[in-house]
Coordinates of C-alpha atoms and ligand atoms in Angstrom, one line a residue:
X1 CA -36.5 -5.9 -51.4
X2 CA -40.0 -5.0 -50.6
X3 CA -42.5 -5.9 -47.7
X4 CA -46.0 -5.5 -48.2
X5 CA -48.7 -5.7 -45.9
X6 CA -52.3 -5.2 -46.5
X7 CA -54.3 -5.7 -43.6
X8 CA -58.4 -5.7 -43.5
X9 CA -59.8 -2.5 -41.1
X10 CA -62.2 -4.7 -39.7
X11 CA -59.7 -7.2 -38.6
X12 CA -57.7 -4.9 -37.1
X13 CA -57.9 -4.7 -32.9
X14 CA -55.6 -1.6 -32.4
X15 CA -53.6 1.0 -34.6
X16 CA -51.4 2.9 -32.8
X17 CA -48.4 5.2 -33.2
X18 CA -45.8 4.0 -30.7
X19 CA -43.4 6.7 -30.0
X20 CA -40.0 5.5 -28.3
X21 CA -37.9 9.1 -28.7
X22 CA -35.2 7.5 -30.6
X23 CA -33.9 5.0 -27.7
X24 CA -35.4 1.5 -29.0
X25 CA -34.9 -0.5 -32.5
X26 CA -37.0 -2.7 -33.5
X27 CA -37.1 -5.5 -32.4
X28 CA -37.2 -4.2 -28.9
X29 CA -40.9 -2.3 -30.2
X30 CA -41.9 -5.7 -31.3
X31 CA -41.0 -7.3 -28.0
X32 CA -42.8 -4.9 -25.9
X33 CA -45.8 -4.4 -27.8
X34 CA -46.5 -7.6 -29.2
X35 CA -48.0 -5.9 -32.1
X36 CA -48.0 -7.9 -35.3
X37 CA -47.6 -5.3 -38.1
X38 CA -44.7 -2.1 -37.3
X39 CA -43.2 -0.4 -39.5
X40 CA -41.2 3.1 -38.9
X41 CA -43.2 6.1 -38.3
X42 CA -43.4 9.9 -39.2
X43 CA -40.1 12.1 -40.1
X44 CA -38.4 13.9 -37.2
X45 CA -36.0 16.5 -36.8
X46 CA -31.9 15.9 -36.3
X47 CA -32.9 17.0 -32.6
X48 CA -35.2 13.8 -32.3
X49 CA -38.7 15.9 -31.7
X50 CA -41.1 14.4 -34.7
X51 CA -41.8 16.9 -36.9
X52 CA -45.1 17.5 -39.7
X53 CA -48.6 16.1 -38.1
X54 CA -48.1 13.8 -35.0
X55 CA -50.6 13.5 -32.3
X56 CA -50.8 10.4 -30.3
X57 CA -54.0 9.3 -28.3
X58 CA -55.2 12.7 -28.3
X59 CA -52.0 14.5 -27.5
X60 CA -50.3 16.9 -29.8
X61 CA -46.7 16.7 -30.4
X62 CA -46.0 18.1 -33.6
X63 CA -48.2 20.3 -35.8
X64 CA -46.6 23.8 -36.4
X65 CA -46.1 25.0 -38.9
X66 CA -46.9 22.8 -40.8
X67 CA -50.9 23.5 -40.9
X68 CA -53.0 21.8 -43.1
X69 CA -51.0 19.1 -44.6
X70 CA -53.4 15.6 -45.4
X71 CA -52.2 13.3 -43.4
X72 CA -54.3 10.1 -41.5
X73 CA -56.4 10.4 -38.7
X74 CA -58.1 7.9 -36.8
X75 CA -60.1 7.5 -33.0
X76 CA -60.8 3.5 -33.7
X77 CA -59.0 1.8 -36.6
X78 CA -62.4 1.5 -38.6
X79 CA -62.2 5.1 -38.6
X80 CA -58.7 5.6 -40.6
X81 CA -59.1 8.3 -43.5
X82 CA -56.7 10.4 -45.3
X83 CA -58.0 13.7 -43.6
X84 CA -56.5 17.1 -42.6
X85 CA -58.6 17.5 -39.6
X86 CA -56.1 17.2 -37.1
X87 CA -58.0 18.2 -34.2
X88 CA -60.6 15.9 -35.7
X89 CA -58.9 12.7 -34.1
X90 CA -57.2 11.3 -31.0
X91 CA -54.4 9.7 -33.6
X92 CA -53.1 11.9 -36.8
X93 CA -49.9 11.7 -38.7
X94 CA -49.1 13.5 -41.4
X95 CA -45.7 13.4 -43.8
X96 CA -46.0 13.5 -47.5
X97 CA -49.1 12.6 -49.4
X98 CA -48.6 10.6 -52.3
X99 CA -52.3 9.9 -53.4
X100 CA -55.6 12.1 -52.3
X101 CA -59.0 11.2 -53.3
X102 CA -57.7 8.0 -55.5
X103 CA -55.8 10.7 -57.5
X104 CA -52.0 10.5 -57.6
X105 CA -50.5 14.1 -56.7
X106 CA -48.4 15.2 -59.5
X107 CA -46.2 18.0 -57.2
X108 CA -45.8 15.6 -53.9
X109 CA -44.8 18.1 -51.0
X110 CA -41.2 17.1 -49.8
X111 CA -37.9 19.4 -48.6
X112 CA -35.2 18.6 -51.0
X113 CA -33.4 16.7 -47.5
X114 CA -36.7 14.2 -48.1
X115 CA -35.8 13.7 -52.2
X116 CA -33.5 11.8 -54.8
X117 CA -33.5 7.8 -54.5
X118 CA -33.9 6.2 -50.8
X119 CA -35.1 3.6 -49.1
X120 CA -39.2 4.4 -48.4
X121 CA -41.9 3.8 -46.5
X122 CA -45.2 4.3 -46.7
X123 CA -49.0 3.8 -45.7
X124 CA -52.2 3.8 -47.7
X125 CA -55.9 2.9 -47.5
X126 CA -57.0 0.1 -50.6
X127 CA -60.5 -0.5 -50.1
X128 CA -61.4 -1.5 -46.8
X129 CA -57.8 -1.9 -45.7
X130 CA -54.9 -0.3 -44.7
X131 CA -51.5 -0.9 -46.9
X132 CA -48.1 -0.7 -45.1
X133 CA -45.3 -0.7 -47.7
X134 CA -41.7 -0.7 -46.8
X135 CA -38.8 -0.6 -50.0
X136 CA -35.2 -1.1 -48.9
X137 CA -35.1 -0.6 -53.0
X138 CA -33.9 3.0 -53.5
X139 CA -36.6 4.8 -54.9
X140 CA -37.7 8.7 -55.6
X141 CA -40.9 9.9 -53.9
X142 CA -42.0 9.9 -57.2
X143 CA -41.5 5.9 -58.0
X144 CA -43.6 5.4 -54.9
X145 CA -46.0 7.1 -55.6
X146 CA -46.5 5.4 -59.2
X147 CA -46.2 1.5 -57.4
X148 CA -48.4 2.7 -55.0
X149 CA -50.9 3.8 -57.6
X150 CA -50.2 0.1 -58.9
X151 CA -51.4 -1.5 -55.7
X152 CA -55.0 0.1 -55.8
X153 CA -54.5 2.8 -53.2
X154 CA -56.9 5.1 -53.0
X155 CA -54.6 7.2 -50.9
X156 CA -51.4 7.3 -49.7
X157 CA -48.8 8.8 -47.4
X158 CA -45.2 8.5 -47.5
X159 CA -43.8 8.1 -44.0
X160 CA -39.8 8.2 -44.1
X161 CA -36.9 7.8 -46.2
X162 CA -33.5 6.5 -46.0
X163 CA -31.7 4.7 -43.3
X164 CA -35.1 4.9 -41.1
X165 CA -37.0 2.2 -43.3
X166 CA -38.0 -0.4 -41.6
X167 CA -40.5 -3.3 -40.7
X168 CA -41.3 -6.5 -39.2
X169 CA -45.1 -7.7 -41.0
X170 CA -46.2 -10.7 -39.4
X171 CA -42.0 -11.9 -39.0
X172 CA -41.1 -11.2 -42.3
X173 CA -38.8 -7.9 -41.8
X174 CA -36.8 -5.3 -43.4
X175 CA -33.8 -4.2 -41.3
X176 CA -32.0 -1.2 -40.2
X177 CA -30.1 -0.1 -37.2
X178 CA -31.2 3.3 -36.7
X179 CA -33.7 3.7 -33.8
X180 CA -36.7 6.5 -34.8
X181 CA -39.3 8.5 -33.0
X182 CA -42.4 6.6 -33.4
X183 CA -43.9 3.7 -34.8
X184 CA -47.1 2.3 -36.7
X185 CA -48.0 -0.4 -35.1
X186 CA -50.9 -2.6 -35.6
X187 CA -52.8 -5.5 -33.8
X188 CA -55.0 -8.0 -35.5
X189 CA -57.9 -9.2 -33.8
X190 CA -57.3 -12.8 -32.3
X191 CA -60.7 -15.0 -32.5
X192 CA -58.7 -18.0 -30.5
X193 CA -57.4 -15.8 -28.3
X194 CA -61.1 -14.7 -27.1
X195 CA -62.1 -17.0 -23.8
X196 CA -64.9 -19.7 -25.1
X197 CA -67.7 -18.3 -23.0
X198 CA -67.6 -14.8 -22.3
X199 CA -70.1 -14.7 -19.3
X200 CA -67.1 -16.4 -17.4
X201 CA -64.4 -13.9 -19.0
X202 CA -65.8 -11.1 -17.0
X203 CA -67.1 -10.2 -13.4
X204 CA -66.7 -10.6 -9.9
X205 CA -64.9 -13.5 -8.6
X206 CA -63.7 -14.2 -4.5
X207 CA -60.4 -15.3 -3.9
X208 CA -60.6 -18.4 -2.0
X209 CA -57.0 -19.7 -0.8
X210 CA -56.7 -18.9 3.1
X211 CA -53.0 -17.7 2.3
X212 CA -54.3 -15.5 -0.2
X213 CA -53.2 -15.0 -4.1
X214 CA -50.6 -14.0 -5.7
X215 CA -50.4 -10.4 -8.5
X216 CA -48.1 -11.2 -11.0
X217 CA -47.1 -8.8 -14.1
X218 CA -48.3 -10.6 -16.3
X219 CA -50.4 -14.4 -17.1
X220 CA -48.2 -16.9 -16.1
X221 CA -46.2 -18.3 -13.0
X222 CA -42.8 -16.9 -15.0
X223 CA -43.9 -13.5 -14.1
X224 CA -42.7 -11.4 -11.3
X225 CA -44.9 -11.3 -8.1
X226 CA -46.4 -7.6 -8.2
X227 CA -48.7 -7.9 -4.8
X228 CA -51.6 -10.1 -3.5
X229 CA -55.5 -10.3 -2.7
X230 CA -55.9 -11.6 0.6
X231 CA -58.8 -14.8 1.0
X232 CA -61.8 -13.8 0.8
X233 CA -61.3 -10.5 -1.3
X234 CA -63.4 -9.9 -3.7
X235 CA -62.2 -9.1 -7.7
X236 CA -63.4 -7.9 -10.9
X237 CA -61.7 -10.1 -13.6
X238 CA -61.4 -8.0 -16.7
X239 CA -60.4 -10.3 -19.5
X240 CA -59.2 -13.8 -19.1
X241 CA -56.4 -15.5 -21.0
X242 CA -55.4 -18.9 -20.6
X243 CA -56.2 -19.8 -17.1
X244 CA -55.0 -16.2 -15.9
X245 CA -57.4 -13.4 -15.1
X246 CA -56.6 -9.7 -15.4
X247 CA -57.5 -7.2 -12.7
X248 CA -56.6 -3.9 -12.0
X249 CA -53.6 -4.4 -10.3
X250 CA -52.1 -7.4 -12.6
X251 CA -52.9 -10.9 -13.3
X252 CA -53.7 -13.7 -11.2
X253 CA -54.7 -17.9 -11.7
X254 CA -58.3 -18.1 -12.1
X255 CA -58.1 -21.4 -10.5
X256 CA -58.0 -20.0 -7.0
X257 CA -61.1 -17.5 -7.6
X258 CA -64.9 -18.8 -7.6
X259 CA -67.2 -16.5 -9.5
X260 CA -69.5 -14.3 -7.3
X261 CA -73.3 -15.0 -7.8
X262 CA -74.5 -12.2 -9.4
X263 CA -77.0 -10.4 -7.0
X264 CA -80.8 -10.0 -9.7
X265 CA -82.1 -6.9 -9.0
X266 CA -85.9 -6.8 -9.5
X267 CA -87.7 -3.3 -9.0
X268 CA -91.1 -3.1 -6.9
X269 CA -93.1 -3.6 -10.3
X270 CA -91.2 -6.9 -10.7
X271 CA -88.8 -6.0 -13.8
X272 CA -85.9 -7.7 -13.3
X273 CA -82.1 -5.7 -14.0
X274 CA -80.6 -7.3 -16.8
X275 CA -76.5 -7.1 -17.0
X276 CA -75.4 -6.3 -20.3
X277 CA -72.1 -4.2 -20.2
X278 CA -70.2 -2.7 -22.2
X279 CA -67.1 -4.1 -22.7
X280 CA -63.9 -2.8 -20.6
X281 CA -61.6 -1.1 -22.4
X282 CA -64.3 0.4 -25.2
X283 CA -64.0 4.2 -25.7
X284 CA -67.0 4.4 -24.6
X285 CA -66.6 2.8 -21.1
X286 CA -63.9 5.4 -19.5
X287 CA -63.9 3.6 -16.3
X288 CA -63.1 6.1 -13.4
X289 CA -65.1 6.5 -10.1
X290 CA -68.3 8.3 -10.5
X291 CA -69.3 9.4 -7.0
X292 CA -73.5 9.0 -8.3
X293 CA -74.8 11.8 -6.5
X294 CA -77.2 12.2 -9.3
X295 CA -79.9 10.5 -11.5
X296 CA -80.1 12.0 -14.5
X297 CA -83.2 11.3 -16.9
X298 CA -82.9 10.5 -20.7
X299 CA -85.2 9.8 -23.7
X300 CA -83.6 8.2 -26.5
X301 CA -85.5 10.5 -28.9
X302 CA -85.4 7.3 -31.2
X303 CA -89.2 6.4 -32.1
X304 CA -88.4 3.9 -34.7
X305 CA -90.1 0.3 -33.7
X306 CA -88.3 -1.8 -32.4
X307 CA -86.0 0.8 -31.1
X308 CA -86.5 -0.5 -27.3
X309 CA -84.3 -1.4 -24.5
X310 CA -82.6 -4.4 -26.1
X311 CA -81.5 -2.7 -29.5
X312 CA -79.7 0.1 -27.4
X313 CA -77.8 -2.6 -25.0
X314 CA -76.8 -4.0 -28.6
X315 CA -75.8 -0.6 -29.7
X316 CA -73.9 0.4 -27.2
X317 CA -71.4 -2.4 -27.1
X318 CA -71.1 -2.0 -30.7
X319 CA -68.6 0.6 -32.8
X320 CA -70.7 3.2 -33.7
X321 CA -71.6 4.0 -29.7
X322 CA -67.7 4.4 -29.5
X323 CA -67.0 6.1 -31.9
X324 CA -69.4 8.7 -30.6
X325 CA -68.6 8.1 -27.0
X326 CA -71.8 7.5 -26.2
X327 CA -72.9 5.5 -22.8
X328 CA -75.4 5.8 -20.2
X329 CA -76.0 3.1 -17.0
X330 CA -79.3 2.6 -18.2
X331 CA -82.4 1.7 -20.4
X332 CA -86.3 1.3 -19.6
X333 CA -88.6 0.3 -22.0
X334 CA -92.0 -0.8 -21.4
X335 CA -91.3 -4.3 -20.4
X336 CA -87.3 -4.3 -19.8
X337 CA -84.7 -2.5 -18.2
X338 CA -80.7 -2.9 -19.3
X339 CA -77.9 -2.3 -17.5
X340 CA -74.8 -0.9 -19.3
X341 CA -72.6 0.4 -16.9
X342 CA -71.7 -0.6 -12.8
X343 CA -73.3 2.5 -11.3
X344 CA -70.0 3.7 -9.9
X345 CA -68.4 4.0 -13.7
X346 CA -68.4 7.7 -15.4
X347 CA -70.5 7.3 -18.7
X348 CA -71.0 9.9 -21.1
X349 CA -74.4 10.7 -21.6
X350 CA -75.0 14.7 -20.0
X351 CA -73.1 16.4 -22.9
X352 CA -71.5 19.2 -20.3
X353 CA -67.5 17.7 -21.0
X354 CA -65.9 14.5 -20.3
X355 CA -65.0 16.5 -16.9
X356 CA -68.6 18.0 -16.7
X357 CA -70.5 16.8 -13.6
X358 CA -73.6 15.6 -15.5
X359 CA -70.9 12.4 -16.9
X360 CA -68.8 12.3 -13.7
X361 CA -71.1 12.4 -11.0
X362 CA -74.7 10.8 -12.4
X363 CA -76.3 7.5 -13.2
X364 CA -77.9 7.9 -16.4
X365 CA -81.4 6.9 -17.3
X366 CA -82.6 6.7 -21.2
X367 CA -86.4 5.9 -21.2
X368 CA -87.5 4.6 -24.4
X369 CA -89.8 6.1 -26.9
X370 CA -90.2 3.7 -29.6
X371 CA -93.5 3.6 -31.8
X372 CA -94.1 -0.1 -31.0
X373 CA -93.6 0.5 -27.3
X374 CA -95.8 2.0 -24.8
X375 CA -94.3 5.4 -23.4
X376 CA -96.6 5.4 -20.5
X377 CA -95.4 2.0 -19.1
X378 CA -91.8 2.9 -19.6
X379 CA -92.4 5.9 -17.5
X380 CA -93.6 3.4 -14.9
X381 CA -90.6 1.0 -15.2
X382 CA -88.2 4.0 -15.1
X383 CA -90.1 5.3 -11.9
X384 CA -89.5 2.1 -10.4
X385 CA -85.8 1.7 -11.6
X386 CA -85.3 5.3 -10.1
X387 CA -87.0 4.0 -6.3
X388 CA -84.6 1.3 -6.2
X389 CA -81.2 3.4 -7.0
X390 CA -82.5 6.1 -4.8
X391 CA -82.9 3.2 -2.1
X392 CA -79.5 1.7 -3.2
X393 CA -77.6 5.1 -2.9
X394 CA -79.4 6.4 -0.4
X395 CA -80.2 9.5 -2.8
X396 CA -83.5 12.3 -2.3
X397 CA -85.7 12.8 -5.2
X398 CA -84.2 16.3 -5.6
X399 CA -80.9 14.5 -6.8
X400 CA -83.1 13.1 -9.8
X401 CA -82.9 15.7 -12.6
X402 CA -83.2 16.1 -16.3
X403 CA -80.8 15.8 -19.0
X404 CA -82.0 19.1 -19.6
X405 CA -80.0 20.2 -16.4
X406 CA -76.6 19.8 -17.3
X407 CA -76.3 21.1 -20.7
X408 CA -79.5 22.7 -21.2
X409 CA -80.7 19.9 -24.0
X410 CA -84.3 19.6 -24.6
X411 CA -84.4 15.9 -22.5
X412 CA -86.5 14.0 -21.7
X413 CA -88.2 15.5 -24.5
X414 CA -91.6 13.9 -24.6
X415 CA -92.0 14.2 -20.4
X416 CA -90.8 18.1 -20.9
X417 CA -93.4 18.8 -24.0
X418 CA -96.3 17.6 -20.9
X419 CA -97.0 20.4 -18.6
X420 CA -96.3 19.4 -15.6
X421 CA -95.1 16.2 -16.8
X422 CA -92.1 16.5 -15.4
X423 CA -93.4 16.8 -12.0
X424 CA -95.7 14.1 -12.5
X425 CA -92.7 11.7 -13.5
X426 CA -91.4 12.9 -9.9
X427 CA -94.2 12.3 -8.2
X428 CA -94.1 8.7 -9.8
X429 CA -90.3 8.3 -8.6
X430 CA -91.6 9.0 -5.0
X431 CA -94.5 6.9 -4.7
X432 CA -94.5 3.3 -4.7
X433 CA -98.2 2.1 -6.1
X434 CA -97.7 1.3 -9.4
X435 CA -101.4 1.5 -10.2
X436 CA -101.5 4.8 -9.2
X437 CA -98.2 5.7 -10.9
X438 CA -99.9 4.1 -14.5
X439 CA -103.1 5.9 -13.6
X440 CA -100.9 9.0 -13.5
X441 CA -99.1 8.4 -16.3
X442 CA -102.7 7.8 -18.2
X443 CA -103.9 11.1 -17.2
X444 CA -100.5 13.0 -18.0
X445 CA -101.3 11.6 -22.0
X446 CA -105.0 12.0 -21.9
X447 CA -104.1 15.7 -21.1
X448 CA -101.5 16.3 -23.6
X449 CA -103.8 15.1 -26.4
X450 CA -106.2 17.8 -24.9
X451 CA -108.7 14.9 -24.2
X452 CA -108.9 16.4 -20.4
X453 CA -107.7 19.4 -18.3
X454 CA -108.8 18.9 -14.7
X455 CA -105.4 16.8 -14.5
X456 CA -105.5 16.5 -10.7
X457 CA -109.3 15.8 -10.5
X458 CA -108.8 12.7 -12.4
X459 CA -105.3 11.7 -10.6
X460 CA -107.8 12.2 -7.1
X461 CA -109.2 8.9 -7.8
X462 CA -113.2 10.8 -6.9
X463 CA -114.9 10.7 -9.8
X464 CA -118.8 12.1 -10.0
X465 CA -120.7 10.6 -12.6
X466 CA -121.4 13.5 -14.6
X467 CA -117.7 14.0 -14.7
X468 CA -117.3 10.5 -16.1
X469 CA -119.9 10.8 -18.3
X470 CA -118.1 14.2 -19.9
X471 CA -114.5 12.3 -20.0
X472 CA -116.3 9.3 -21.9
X473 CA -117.6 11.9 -24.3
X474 CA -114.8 14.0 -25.0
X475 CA -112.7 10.9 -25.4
X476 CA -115.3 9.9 -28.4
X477 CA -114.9 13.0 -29.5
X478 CA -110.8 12.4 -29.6
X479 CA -111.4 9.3 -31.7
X480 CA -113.7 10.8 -34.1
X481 CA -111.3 13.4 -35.5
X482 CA -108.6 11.0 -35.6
Ligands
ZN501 ZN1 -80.6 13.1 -22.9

């Protein structure tokens, strides 16, 4: 008998090797997990520790000496490729490959313990989707190689042999009563499972019962009583699912909460704070508690049009900002500014670590430089946005630095070609006319193109004719050789 199970990589919400040590079957990992594809993992040794490639959410727990085998590696499951960059990946396993490159292997690497005719299992990419394949046939490496060859894989990988092989795909199973190390399990994503508006799946809500509200373990009444939020406390809902809200310390009946107006923050200049977060749970949103003792300023360094504060709100709540664990708290463009992150969340924006304290202790800033925007007003808008967190925080100016402070980057990159222009941006932060901040700004350009020099004469706001007379004429001048 054979299960099969070929499963899209853009369906797929998590792939994850579940490791149990040996002490649950299967149906006990299908239980727990609730995952909807499992199928046995990687070999392990007669003393239970796995053995060949296995690390698991960025832990290594088997790799010597076993080296450079191919195996799979994979940080999201749109990621998944037949790889022997180990260190390459939060997720790796590695047995026998079958398959590289859409080539079948003629010599497949196996101890002669791992040979003759067993029961096999196996995984492998066809197309865009990942192949599970489980044989309780007996079969040599060989023959599964050839019928995986048959199926289209462009690689393959097999897993384990003998009395280990084993599945459940979706309910239909192939069973065995030994209990292994670890499992590949895999969740498909769940469109009617997603709450019909997600503006009410997420944010602050106040309990409102004057005895309180029940925690429970899980979303339902059936579930044990974990703890409780007293009236009036106030909770951030992370997902919703049927009626029942998860926080941080369970799940409790959204019923009893109401949802907390959200406060609009509007900056001096009158640019409203537009909410667009990422989504919990994305690599890219770590959580934690970022004490903000810091503002630190970006650029993008994107000048494409169109490349302005909306696009990177998109772009960060999609996969490739994941994948490169990319996130900041905010962007300013010339007539917007985003919000990605609470303020109090670590992002990952200063590149000094994931433990550096550029990402754990600042608010980051990316202003935008897109050819269709206007740099000069951005700088504005950014000034402003950095008035009210200093106000908010209760932060000095010297507590707003550059990129360029943490990991030595050349960021902001535009303000830092200026002379002076980084100065000028502070200067901006600390006052609050935002005429005289643009007039600033305007200067700032008009001396990097060379157009003037006397940069603080013409920030003085005392002009003599002659002087304006020379400006108009060296500004003509500009133009002509353009
Ligand atoms: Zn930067």
């Amino acid at each position: 008998m054979k299960a099969v199970a070929s499963i899209p990589l853009s369906e797929i919400s998590r792939l994850s090797i579940v490791v149990t040590n040996c002490r649950k079957m299967l149906a006990q990992v299908k239980a727990e997990t609730g995952a909807d594809y499992i199928i046995n993992g990687g070999m392990w040794n007669p003393d239970g520790t796995p053995c060949r490639g296995l690390k698991v959410d960025g832990k290594l727990l088997s790799a010597v000496p076993w080296g450079d085998m191919a195996g799979y590696g994979w940080d999201i499951p749109r990621d998944l490729a037949q790889t022997t960059d180990w260190q390459g990946y939060d997720n790796y396993i590695a047995t026998s490959p079958l398959i590289m490159d859409g080539k079948p292997l003629e010599h497949i690497p196996y101890d002669s313990a791992q040979g003759g005719r067993r029961p096999r299992s196996a995984m492998g990419i066809v197309g865009d989707s990942l192949l599970l394949y489980c044989s309780s046939d007996s079969l040599t490496p060989e023959q599964l190689r050839d019928q995986l060859v048959d199926r289209g894989c462009s690689s393959a990988m097999m897993l384990d042999g003998g009395g280990s092989v084993q599945c459940d795909f979706a309910g239909e199973t192939i069973q065995a009563q030994r209990m292994v190390h670890n499992w590949i399990c895999v969740w498909v994503k769940r469109e009617a499972a997603e709450p019909p508006e997600s503006e009410e799946s997420m944010g602050k809500y106040r309990v409102t019962p004057s005895i309180g509200l029940n925690i429970r373990s899980g979303p339902g009444t059936s579930y044990d009583k974990v703890g409780g939020y007293p009236c009036g406390a106030v909770v951030d809902v992370l997902s919703v699912s049927d009626g029942w809200g998860q926080t941080s310390k369970g799940w409790v009946s959204m019923a009893y909460l109401e949802p907390v107006e959200a406060i609009q923050r509007v900056t001096d200049n009158g640019i409203p704070i537009q909410v667009d977060y990422i989504a919990p749970g994305r690599k890219n949103r770590p959580g934690g508690k970022n004490p903000d003792r810091y503002i630190t300023i970006h650029e993008t360094g994107n000048f494409a049009e169109g490349a302005d504060a909306a696009a990177h709100a998109s772009w960060l709540k999609g996969d490739d900002a994941e994948k490169k664990r990319t996130s900041y708290h905010y962007t300013v463009d010339d007539r917007a500014i985003y919000q990605h992150l609470p303020d109090g969340e670590t992002a990952y924006h200063a590149g000094d670590g994931a433990d550096g304290p550029g990402n754990l202790t600042s608010i980051g800033i990316e202003i935008c430089v897109n050819a269709d925007g206007d740099f000069d007003r951005a700088k504005v808008n950014t000034a402003a946005l950095v008035r009210l967190l200093m106000a908010e925080h209760g932060f000095p100016l010297d507590k707003v630095v550059q990129h360029n402070h943490w990991s030595g980057k050349d960021c902001p990159q535009t303000i830092r070609a200026i002379p002076g222009g980084w100065e000028a941006f502070l200067d901006m932060c600390d006052g609050c006319d935002p005429e005289q901040t643009e007039l600033e700004a305007a200067v700032d350009t008009l001396a990097a193109a060379g157009v003037l020099t006397a940069v603080d004469y013409w920030k003085g706001n005392a002009y003599s004719a002659s002087n304006v007379h020379a400006l108009i004429k060296s500004m003509a001048a500009y133009v002509r050789n353009q």
